[in-house]
Short mmCIF file of C-alpha atoms and ligand atoms in Angstrom, two decimals:
data_model
loop_
_atom_site.label_atom_id
_atom_site.label_comp_id
_atom_site.label_asym_id
_atom_site.label_seq_id
_atom_site.Cartn_x
_atom_site.Cartn_y
_atom_site.Cartn_z
CA MET Y 1 43.28 -63.49 15.28
CA THR Y 2 46.99 -64.20 15.13
CA ALA Y 3 48.98 -65.10 18.19
CA VAL Y 4 51.17 -62.38 19.49
CA PRO Y 5 54.67 -63.48 20.53
CA GLY Y 6 55.15 -63.07 24.23
CA GLN Y 7 51.46 -62.98 24.96
CA ARG Y 8 50.70 -64.61 28.26
CA SER Y 9 49.36 -68.09 28.14
CA THR Y 10 45.74 -68.63 29.00
CA ALA Y 11 46.92 -71.23 31.45
CA ALA Y 12 48.28 -68.56 33.76
CA SER Y 13 46.42 -67.84 36.95
CA SER Y 14 43.33 -65.63 36.71
CA ALA Y 15 44.99 -63.00 38.88
CA VAL Y 16 47.83 -62.69 36.39
CA ALA Y 17 45.35 -62.70 33.53
CA GLY Y 18 43.49 -59.88 35.26
CA GLN Y 19 46.69 -57.90 35.50
CA ALA Y 20 47.38 -58.45 31.83
CA ALA Y 21 43.92 -57.27 30.90
CA GLU Y 22 44.54 -54.10 32.88
CA GLU Y 23 47.80 -53.55 31.06
CA ASP Y 24 46.04 -54.06 27.77
CA LEU Y 25 43.36 -51.61 28.82
CA ARG Y 26 46.02 -49.08 29.76
CA ALA Y 27 47.68 -49.58 26.38
CA LEU Y 28 44.37 -49.41 24.60
CA PHE Y 29 43.25 -46.20 26.25
CA GLY Y 30 46.70 -44.65 26.57
CA GLN Y 31 46.40 -42.76 23.31
CA SER Y 32 42.66 -42.52 23.07
CA ILE Y 33 40.30 -39.87 24.33
CA ALA Y 34 38.71 -42.40 26.65
CA VAL Y 35 39.59 -41.93 30.29
CA PHE Y 36 40.83 -44.85 32.32
CA ALA Y 37 41.72 -45.25 35.97
CA SER Y 38 42.39 -48.23 38.15
CA LEU Y 39 41.34 -47.83 41.79
CA ALA Y 40 42.38 -50.10 44.66
CA GLY Y 41 40.83 -50.91 47.99
CA SER Y 42 37.75 -49.66 49.78
CA THR Y 43 39.04 -46.06 49.75
CA HIS Y 44 39.53 -46.20 45.96
CA VAL Y 45 43.22 -45.29 45.83
CA VAL Y 46 44.26 -44.25 42.32
CA GLU Y 47 46.81 -46.87 41.29
CA SER Y 48 47.12 -45.81 37.69
CA ALA Y 49 45.32 -43.67 35.15
CA ASN Y 50 45.85 -42.73 31.51
CA PRO Y 51 46.88 -39.20 30.38
CA ALA Y 52 43.31 -38.52 29.17
CA PHE Y 53 42.04 -39.13 32.70
CA PHE Y 54 44.49 -36.64 34.17
CA ALA Y 55 43.82 -34.18 31.36
CA ALA Y 56 40.10 -34.45 32.07
CA ILE Y 57 40.42 -33.80 35.81
CA GLY Y 58 43.02 -31.08 35.31
CA GLY Y 59 46.65 -31.87 34.55
CA GLU Y 60 47.91 -30.27 37.78
CA ARG Y 61 46.18 -33.07 39.71
CA ALA Y 62 48.07 -35.88 37.94
CA ARG Y 63 48.96 -38.00 40.96
CA THR Y 64 48.67 -41.64 41.88
CA GLY Y 65 48.73 -43.37 45.24
CA VAL Y 66 46.03 -41.17 46.75
CA ALA Y 67 42.38 -41.88 47.40
CA ILE Y 68 40.14 -40.59 44.63
CA ALA Y 69 38.11 -38.59 47.18
CA GLU Y 70 41.32 -36.79 48.15
CA LEU Y 71 42.42 -36.22 44.57
CA MET Y 72 38.97 -35.02 43.46
CA PRO Y 73 37.12 -33.77 46.54
CA GLU Y 74 34.36 -32.36 44.31
CA LEU Y 75 33.13 -35.92 43.52
CA ALA Y 76 31.72 -36.70 46.97
CA ASP Y 77 28.93 -34.12 46.89
CA GLN Y 78 27.98 -35.27 43.40
CA GLY Y 79 27.37 -38.86 44.52
CA PHE Y 80 30.23 -40.49 42.61
CA ILE Y 81 32.11 -41.76 45.70
CA ALA Y 82 28.92 -43.34 47.05
CA LEU Y 83 28.54 -45.11 43.69
CA LEU Y 84 32.12 -46.43 43.92
CA ASP Y 85 31.41 -47.67 47.46
CA GLU Y 86 28.31 -49.43 46.17
CA VAL Y 87 30.18 -51.19 43.33
CA TYR Y 88 32.99 -52.17 45.74
CA ARG Y 89 30.50 -53.57 48.24
CA THR Y 90 28.19 -55.45 45.86
CA GLY Y 91 30.60 -56.39 43.07
CA GLU Y 92 27.96 -55.25 40.60
CA PRO Y 93 29.27 -53.05 37.78
CA TYR Y 94 27.68 -49.67 37.24
CA THR Y 95 27.14 -47.88 33.93
CA GLY Y 96 26.26 -44.20 33.60
CA ARG Y 97 25.24 -42.44 30.44
CA ASP Y 98 25.75 -38.75 29.78
CA ALA Y 99 26.40 -38.24 33.47
CA ARG Y 100 27.03 -34.63 34.37
CA VAL Y 101 30.04 -33.94 36.54
CA VAL Y 102 31.55 -30.65 37.64
CA LEU Y 103 35.33 -31.07 37.64
CA GLY Y 104 37.50 -28.85 39.81
CA ALA Y 105 36.31 -25.96 41.92
CA GLY Y 106 36.15 -22.17 41.91
CA PRO Y 107 37.06 -20.26 38.74
CA HIS Y 108 38.60 -23.41 37.22
CA ALA Y 109 35.49 -25.54 37.64
CA ARG Y 110 34.20 -26.96 34.38
CA GLU Y 111 31.07 -28.88 33.54
CA ALA Y 112 31.64 -32.15 31.71
CA PHE Y 113 29.56 -35.11 30.58
CA PHE Y 114 30.68 -38.75 30.49
CA ASP Y 115 29.49 -42.16 29.46
CA PHE Y 116 31.27 -44.36 32.01
CA THR Y 117 31.42 -47.70 33.74
CA TYR Y 118 32.64 -48.74 37.18
CA GLU Y 119 33.87 -52.31 36.75
CA PRO Y 120 34.87 -54.32 39.88
CA ARG Y 121 38.41 -55.82 39.99
CA ARG Y 122 38.61 -59.18 41.66
CA ASP Y 123 41.43 -61.31 42.98
CA ALA Y 124 41.88 -65.04 42.35
CA SER Y 125 39.25 -65.89 44.90
CA GLY Y 126 36.74 -63.55 43.33
CA THR Y 127 36.90 -60.98 46.10
CA VAL Y 128 36.52 -57.38 44.95
CA THR Y 129 39.87 -55.59 45.34
CA GLY Y 130 39.21 -52.39 43.47
CA ILE Y 131 37.39 -50.76 40.63
CA ILE Y 132 38.29 -49.94 37.06
CA VAL Y 133 36.85 -46.70 35.77
CA ILE Y 134 36.41 -46.32 32.02
CA GLY Y 135 34.73 -43.29 30.57
CA VAL Y 136 34.26 -41.39 27.33
CA GLU Y 137 33.73 -37.67 27.58
CA THR Y 138 30.53 -36.66 25.80
CA THR Y 139 30.77 -32.97 26.66
CA GLN Y 140 31.23 -32.03 23.01
CA VAL Y 141 28.17 -34.04 22.02
CA LYS Y 142 26.25 -32.38 24.85
CA HIS Y 143 27.45 -28.98 23.71
CA ALA Y 144 26.42 -29.79 20.16
CA GLN Y 145 22.97 -30.73 21.44
CA ARG Y 146 22.78 -27.50 23.42
CA LEU Y 147 23.96 -25.62 20.36
CA MET Y 148 21.07 -27.13 18.43
CA VAL Y 149 18.64 -25.98 21.10
CA GLU Y 150 20.09 -22.45 21.15
CA HIS Y 151 20.13 -22.38 17.38
CA ARG Y 152 16.48 -23.36 17.19
CA ALA Y 153 15.62 -20.65 19.75
CA MET Y 154 17.37 -18.09 17.56
CA LEU Y 155 15.50 -19.23 14.47
CA GLU Y 156 12.25 -18.83 16.39
CA GLN Y 157 13.35 -15.34 17.46
CA ILE Y 158 14.02 -14.45 13.82
CA ALA Y 159 10.68 -15.91 12.77
CA ARG Y 160 8.74 -13.82 15.26
CA GLN Y 161 10.63 -10.73 14.03
CA ALA Y 162 12.48 -9.73 17.16
CA PRO Y 163 14.62 -6.59 16.58
CA LEU Y 164 17.88 -7.36 14.76
CA THR Y 165 20.13 -6.03 17.54
CA GLU Y 166 18.32 -8.33 20.00
CA VAL Y 167 18.75 -11.39 17.76
CA LEU Y 168 22.45 -10.70 17.03
CA GLY Y 169 23.26 -9.76 20.64
CA GLY Y 170 21.59 -12.94 21.88
CA MET Y 171 23.44 -14.98 19.29
CA ALA Y 172 26.81 -13.49 20.32
CA ARG Y 173 26.22 -14.23 24.01
CA CYS Y 174 24.98 -17.74 23.21
CA ILE Y 175 28.17 -18.62 21.30
CA GLU Y 176 30.34 -17.07 23.99
CA ASN Y 177 28.62 -19.26 26.59
CA LEU Y 178 28.86 -22.43 24.49
CA ALA Y 179 32.55 -22.03 23.63
CA PRO Y 180 34.82 -24.17 25.80
CA GLN Y 181 37.51 -21.45 25.88
CA GLN Y 182 36.87 -17.78 26.41
CA MET Y 183 35.70 -16.32 23.13
CA LEU Y 184 34.41 -12.87 22.23
CA VAL Y 185 31.96 -12.55 19.36
CA SER Y 186 31.47 -9.57 17.08
CA VAL Y 187 28.93 -9.08 14.31
CA LEU Y 188 29.48 -6.20 11.89
CA LEU Y 189 26.82 -5.13 9.38
CA ALA Y 190 27.67 -4.08 5.83
CA ASP Y 191 26.49 -0.72 4.50
CA PRO Y 192 24.13 -1.07 1.52
CA ASP Y 193 27.06 -0.30 -0.82
CA GLY Y 194 29.10 -3.09 0.81
CA ARG Y 195 32.12 -0.83 1.27
CA HIS Y 196 31.94 -0.17 4.99
CA LEU Y 197 31.15 -2.23 8.08
CA ARG Y 198 29.02 -0.92 10.93
CA HIS Y 199 28.75 -2.07 14.53
CA GLY Y 200 26.13 -4.79 14.85
CA ALA Y 201 26.56 -6.72 18.09
CA ALA Y 202 29.59 -7.36 20.30
CA PRO Y 203 28.38 -7.58 23.90
CA SER Y 204 31.76 -8.58 25.33
CA LEU Y 205 34.11 -6.28 23.42
CA PRO Y 206 34.92 -2.94 25.08
CA ASP Y 207 33.00 0.13 23.88
CA PHE Y 208 36.13 1.99 22.76
CA TYR Y 209 36.98 -0.94 20.51
CA ASN Y 210 33.48 -1.18 19.01
CA GLU Y 211 33.45 2.58 18.39
CA ALA Y 212 36.87 2.49 16.69
CA ILE Y 213 35.82 -0.40 14.42
CA ASP Y 214 32.42 1.10 13.54
CA GLY Y 215 32.56 2.24 9.91
CA ILE Y 216 35.82 0.54 8.83
CA ALA Y 217 36.22 0.11 5.09
CA THR Y 218 36.13 -3.34 3.53
CA GLY Y 219 39.36 -4.16 1.76
CA GLU Y 220 42.42 -6.37 1.54
CA GLY Y 221 44.45 -6.12 4.73
CA VAL Y 222 41.87 -4.20 6.78
CA GLY Y 223 41.99 -6.48 9.83
CA SER Y 224 40.29 -9.88 9.72
CA CYS Y 225 36.76 -8.55 9.14
CA GLY Y 226 37.51 -5.93 6.48
CA THR Y 227 39.50 -8.53 4.55
CA ALA Y 228 36.89 -11.29 5.00
CA ALA Y 229 34.18 -8.90 3.78
CA HIS Y 230 36.32 -7.92 0.80
CA ARG Y 231 37.27 -11.50 -0.13
CA ARG Y 232 33.84 -12.95 0.66
CA GLU Y 233 35.61 -15.83 2.41
CA PRO Y 234 36.76 -16.61 5.97
CA VAL Y 235 39.98 -14.96 7.16
CA ILE Y 236 41.74 -16.66 10.06
CA VAL Y 237 44.26 -14.54 11.93
CA THR Y 238 45.76 -16.75 14.61
CA ASP Y 239 48.14 -14.13 16.01
CA ILE Y 240 47.21 -10.48 15.71
CA ALA Y 241 50.62 -9.43 17.06
CA THR Y 242 52.40 -10.62 13.92
CA ASP Y 243 49.76 -10.61 11.18
CA PRO Y 244 50.17 -7.90 8.51
CA PHE Y 245 46.38 -7.61 8.13
CA TRP Y 246 46.35 -6.04 11.57
CA ASP Y 247 49.12 -3.45 11.01
CA ASP Y 248 46.63 -0.56 11.33
CA PHE Y 249 44.69 -2.05 14.26
CA ARG Y 250 47.39 -3.81 16.28
CA ASP Y 251 47.58 -1.19 19.04
CA LEU Y 252 43.81 -1.07 19.32
CA ALA Y 253 43.60 -4.87 19.59
CA GLU Y 254 46.35 -4.89 22.21
CA GLN Y 255 44.49 -2.26 24.23
CA ALA Y 256 41.39 -4.46 24.11
CA GLY Y 257 43.40 -7.57 25.02
CA LEU Y 258 42.67 -9.38 21.75
CA ALA Y 259 45.21 -11.84 20.35
CA ALA Y 260 43.42 -13.79 17.60
CA CYS Y 261 40.49 -13.03 15.32
CA TRP Y 262 38.73 -15.43 12.97
CA SER Y 263 36.25 -13.71 10.72
CA THR Y 264 33.60 -15.26 8.47
CA PRO Y 265 31.68 -13.16 5.94
CA ILE Y 266 27.90 -13.12 6.29
CA LEU Y 267 26.54 -13.51 2.79
CA ALA Y 268 23.02 -13.18 1.40
CA ARG Y 269 21.48 -15.94 -0.68
CA ASP Y 270 22.40 -13.96 -3.79
CA GLY Y 271 26.02 -13.72 -2.60
CA GLY Y 272 25.73 -10.07 -1.53
CA LEU Y 273 27.68 -8.97 1.54
CA LEU Y 274 25.54 -8.58 4.67
CA GLY Y 275 28.30 -8.33 7.27
CA THR Y 276 30.94 -10.31 9.13
CA PHE Y 277 30.90 -12.73 12.04
CA ALA Y 278 34.08 -12.73 14.10
CA MET Y 279 35.40 -14.83 16.98
CA TYR Y 280 38.12 -13.14 19.05
CA HIS Y 281 40.44 -14.80 21.53
CA ARG Y 282 42.58 -13.53 24.38
CA THR Y 283 45.53 -15.71 23.33
CA PRO Y 284 46.84 -16.68 19.86
CA ARG Y 285 44.78 -19.60 18.63
CA VAL Y 286 44.37 -21.85 15.63
CA PRO Y 287 40.75 -22.86 14.96
CA GLN Y 288 39.65 -26.50 15.08
CA ASP Y 289 37.30 -27.89 12.44
CA THR Y 290 34.48 -27.63 14.96
CA ASP Y 291 35.22 -23.90 15.48
CA LEU Y 292 34.97 -23.27 11.74
CA ALA Y 293 31.76 -25.29 11.53
CA LEU Y 294 30.32 -23.26 14.40
CA ALA Y 295 31.28 -20.03 12.60
CA ARG Y 296 29.63 -21.24 9.38
CA VAL Y 297 26.42 -22.18 11.20
CA PHE Y 298 26.15 -18.83 12.93
CA ALA Y 299 27.17 -16.77 9.90
CA GLY Y 300 24.32 -18.53 8.10
CA THR Y 301 21.91 -17.80 10.93
CA ALA Y 302 23.02 -14.16 11.08
CA ALA Y 303 22.42 -13.96 7.31
CA LEU Y 304 18.85 -15.12 7.84
CA ALA Y 305 18.29 -12.54 10.57
CA ILE Y 306 19.81 -9.68 8.56
CA GLU Y 307 17.98 -10.56 5.33
CA ARG Y 308 14.75 -10.81 7.28
CA HIS Y 309 15.50 -7.41 8.81
CA HIS Y 310 16.13 -5.91 5.33
CA VAL Y 311 12.81 -7.28 4.07
CA GLU Y 312 11.02 -5.79 7.10
CA GLN Y 313 12.80 -2.47 6.60
CA ALA Y 314 11.85 -2.37 2.92
CA LYS Y 315 8.25 -3.20 3.80
CA ALA Y 316 8.13 -0.46 6.46
CA ALA Y 317 9.66 2.06 4.00
CA ALA Y 318 7.14 1.11 1.31
CA GLU Y 319 4.32 1.49 3.82
CA ALA Y 320 5.66 4.89 4.89
CA ARG Y 321 5.91 5.96 1.23
CA ALA Y 322 2.33 4.80 0.58
CA ARG Y 323 1.14 6.66 3.68
CA THR Y 324 2.94 9.86 2.58
CA ALA Y 325 1.55 9.57 -0.96
CA HIS Y 326 -1.94 9.10 0.44
CA GLU Y 327 -1.57 12.15 2.69
CA GLU Y 328 -0.24 14.25 -0.23
CA LEU Y 329 -3.18 13.18 -2.36
CA ALA Y 330 -5.66 14.05 0.41
CA LYS Y 331 -3.97 17.43 0.79
CA ALA Y 332 -4.18 18.06 -2.99
CA VAL Y 333 -7.85 17.06 -3.02
CA ARG Y 334 -8.56 19.42 -0.10
CA ALA Y 335 -6.69 22.28 -1.82
CA GLU Y 336 -8.48 21.65 -5.10
CA ARG Y 337 -11.85 21.62 -3.34
CA GLN Y 338 -11.01 24.90 -1.61
CA LEU Y 339 -9.86 26.51 -4.87
CA ARG Y 340 -13.06 25.43 -6.57
CA ALA Y 341 -15.16 26.75 -3.68
CA GLU Y 342 -13.32 30.07 -3.88
CA ALA Y 343 -13.77 30.21 -7.66
CA GLU Y 344 -17.46 29.41 -7.29
CA HIS Y 345 -17.79 32.09 -4.62
CA ARG Y 346 -16.04 34.63 -6.85
CA ALA Y 347 -18.20 33.66 -9.82
CA ALA Y 348 -21.34 34.03 -7.69
CA ALA Y 349 -20.12 37.41 -6.41
CA ALA Y 350 -19.35 38.54 -9.98
CA ALA Y 351 -22.78 37.37 -11.19
CA ASP Y 352 -24.38 39.21 -8.25
CA LEU Y 353 -22.44 42.38 -9.07
CA ALA Y 354 -23.38 42.13 -12.76
CA ASP Y 355 -27.04 41.83 -11.71
CA ARG Y 356 -26.83 44.81 -9.42
CA MET Y 357 -25.07 46.85 -12.12
CA ARG Y 358 -27.72 45.89 -14.66
CA VAL Y 359 -30.51 46.93 -12.25
CA ALA Y 360 -28.66 50.19 -11.41
CA ALA Y 361 -28.02 50.97 -15.09
CA ALA Y 362 -31.74 50.50 -15.83
CA ALA Y 363 -32.79 52.60 -12.81
CA GLN Y 364 -30.27 55.34 -13.54
CA ALA Y 365 -30.74 55.47 -17.31
CA ALA Y 366 -33.39 58.18 -16.91
CA ARG Y 367 -31.21 60.29 -14.60
CA PRO Y 368 -29.28 63.18 -16.07
CA HIS Y 369 -25.70 61.96 -16.59
CA PRO Y 370 -22.54 62.80 -18.53
CA GLU Y 371 -22.21 61.24 -21.96
CA HIS Y 372 -18.89 59.50 -21.34
CA CYS Y 373 -17.44 57.38 -18.56
CA GLN Y 374 -15.61 59.46 -15.95
CA LEU Y 375 -13.53 56.58 -14.53
CA GLY Y 376 -11.00 56.18 -17.36
CA GLY Y 377 -8.22 57.90 -15.39
CA ALA Y 378 -5.57 59.92 -17.22
CA GLN Y 379 -6.26 58.23 -20.59
CA GLY Y 380 -9.95 58.87 -20.30
CA CYS Y 381 -12.70 56.45 -21.45
CA THR Y 382 -14.92 56.99 -24.46
CA ALA Y 383 -17.52 54.41 -23.40
CA SER Y 384 -20.96 55.65 -22.44
CA ALA Y 385 -21.58 56.61 -18.84
CA ARG Y 386 -24.13 54.07 -17.55
CA ILE Y 387 -23.90 53.74 -13.77
CA LYS Y 388 -23.32 56.25 -10.98
CA VAL Y 389 -21.00 55.19 -8.18
CA ALA Y 390 -20.03 56.92 -4.95
CA ASP Y 391 -17.53 56.34 -2.20
CA SER Y 392 -17.69 56.70 1.54
CA TRP Y 393 -16.04 60.15 1.24
CA GLY Y 394 -19.07 61.37 -0.62
CA ASP Y 395 -17.43 61.60 -4.07
CA ALA Y 396 -19.57 60.39 -6.94
CA ALA Y 397 -18.93 59.66 -10.64
CA TRP Y 398 -20.58 58.05 -13.69
CA GLY Y 399 -18.83 55.20 -15.41
CA CYS Y 400 -19.09 52.51 -18.07
CA GLU Y 401 -19.81 48.93 -16.91
CA ALA Y 402 -16.19 47.86 -17.18
CA HIS Y 403 -14.74 50.72 -15.12
CA VAL Y 404 -17.56 50.59 -12.55
CA GLU Y 405 -16.92 46.89 -12.01
CA GLU Y 406 -13.18 47.49 -11.71
CA ALA Y 407 -13.75 50.31 -9.18
CA ILE Y 408 -16.15 48.24 -7.06
CA LEU Y 409 -13.85 45.21 -7.05
CA ASN Y 410 -10.62 47.13 -6.35
CA VAL Y 411 -11.64 50.04 -4.16
CA ARG Y 412 -13.29 48.89 -0.98
CA SER Y 413 -15.23 52.05 -0.28
CA VAL Y 414 -16.81 52.40 -3.75
CA PHE Y 415 -20.51 51.46 -4.17
CA ILE Y 416 -23.32 51.96 -6.63
CA ALA Y 417 -25.02 55.22 -5.82
CA SER Y 418 -28.71 54.86 -4.95
CA GLU Y 419 -31.09 57.77 -5.18
CA GLU Y 420 -33.59 56.04 -2.85
CA LEU Y 421 -31.16 55.13 -0.08
CA GLY Y 422 -28.81 58.06 -0.36
CA GLY Y 423 -25.00 58.03 0.06
CA LEU Y 424 -24.23 56.49 3.49
CA ALA Y 425 -27.25 54.16 3.59
CA ALA Y 426 -26.34 52.90 0.11
CA TYR Y 427 -22.76 52.40 1.28
CA LEU Y 428 -23.87 50.40 4.34
CA ASN Y 429 -26.24 48.33 2.19
CA ARG Y 430 -23.73 47.70 -0.58
ZN1 ZN T 1 -15.19 53.76 -18.88
#
């Protein structure tokens, strides 16, 4: 280590050395994300603090010369003032890891996590005169851990085949809750032809907006989502008010209070378009690397859910088709069986009639009868008259086998005349 000109000599008093160390600490943490504050006395008056400290507690509270309990009244109930008192009293430093603290109050309250130390300051005689607070905010790490937990829960939901709208709606709400700033999530689903986008899930966007967007075409310049779907790559619109992609939707977005929209396409493993995943903001915003990473993670998860849904849909459709085919086959088998039964019945009836005609012809052969069939109609019939038939009106005629059969089958009241039974009895016994 090289000597720095102007550096204080180690021979200086320890009190001065302590002061120098504090200055160094201030310089060291001045530009870093670590928070630093120097507190004095038993009431822990804020003597100095770095910009990160004031940014963390809320810039509007950037004041020195006041007791920390006055500057941040929310700390007392959370035990942090008691801890300071303890360090001040005992002179023992205190280290906290991933400590949860709620900063601010009311609508502006925010949850944060810190790794921190309370280090006692001492004067030349070793008496504790104050406390140095050094902390590193771990909120982002915490959020990342929570994200992992939420993400795993979603994967489990997909695995147990929860309905797609449930999975996507849950995912949207989860991201909205995890985001440090207000963010509104929208998932659109691509039509099978990939040329239109349908409403998927957007629990925080107004209904009129979702309805207006439902069915938009994919294409260059069709808002963030239509363009992202068309390009198959993320489209970041940081200010809807001025972006040409939003020319056709600017009024709609304004009505819904939307100022920025970052859209990431949801792609299948084969590169096919499944939909889009969009993050909307109330004010113009440029995404951070972490925002884009978050979008990639969730677009990937949505892809899993949608592909899974497609597989389930295809399976259900195939099952329905198989069921229909089976029913059709059963119906055809039933119809065929019925036709065969009817044919068999007709054949039996025809055989029975042929028998009866043969018996009648034999019985009537000896009766006096005309030579030719009388049932040939206008054309007449030259076949021999073989069988006598009658009808319920009492008419009777002799006919050939063919015309007698035709008459019996087609004229309900016609029957084979029977000398033994007579007209009506033969008719009733036919
Ligand atoms: Zn005839």
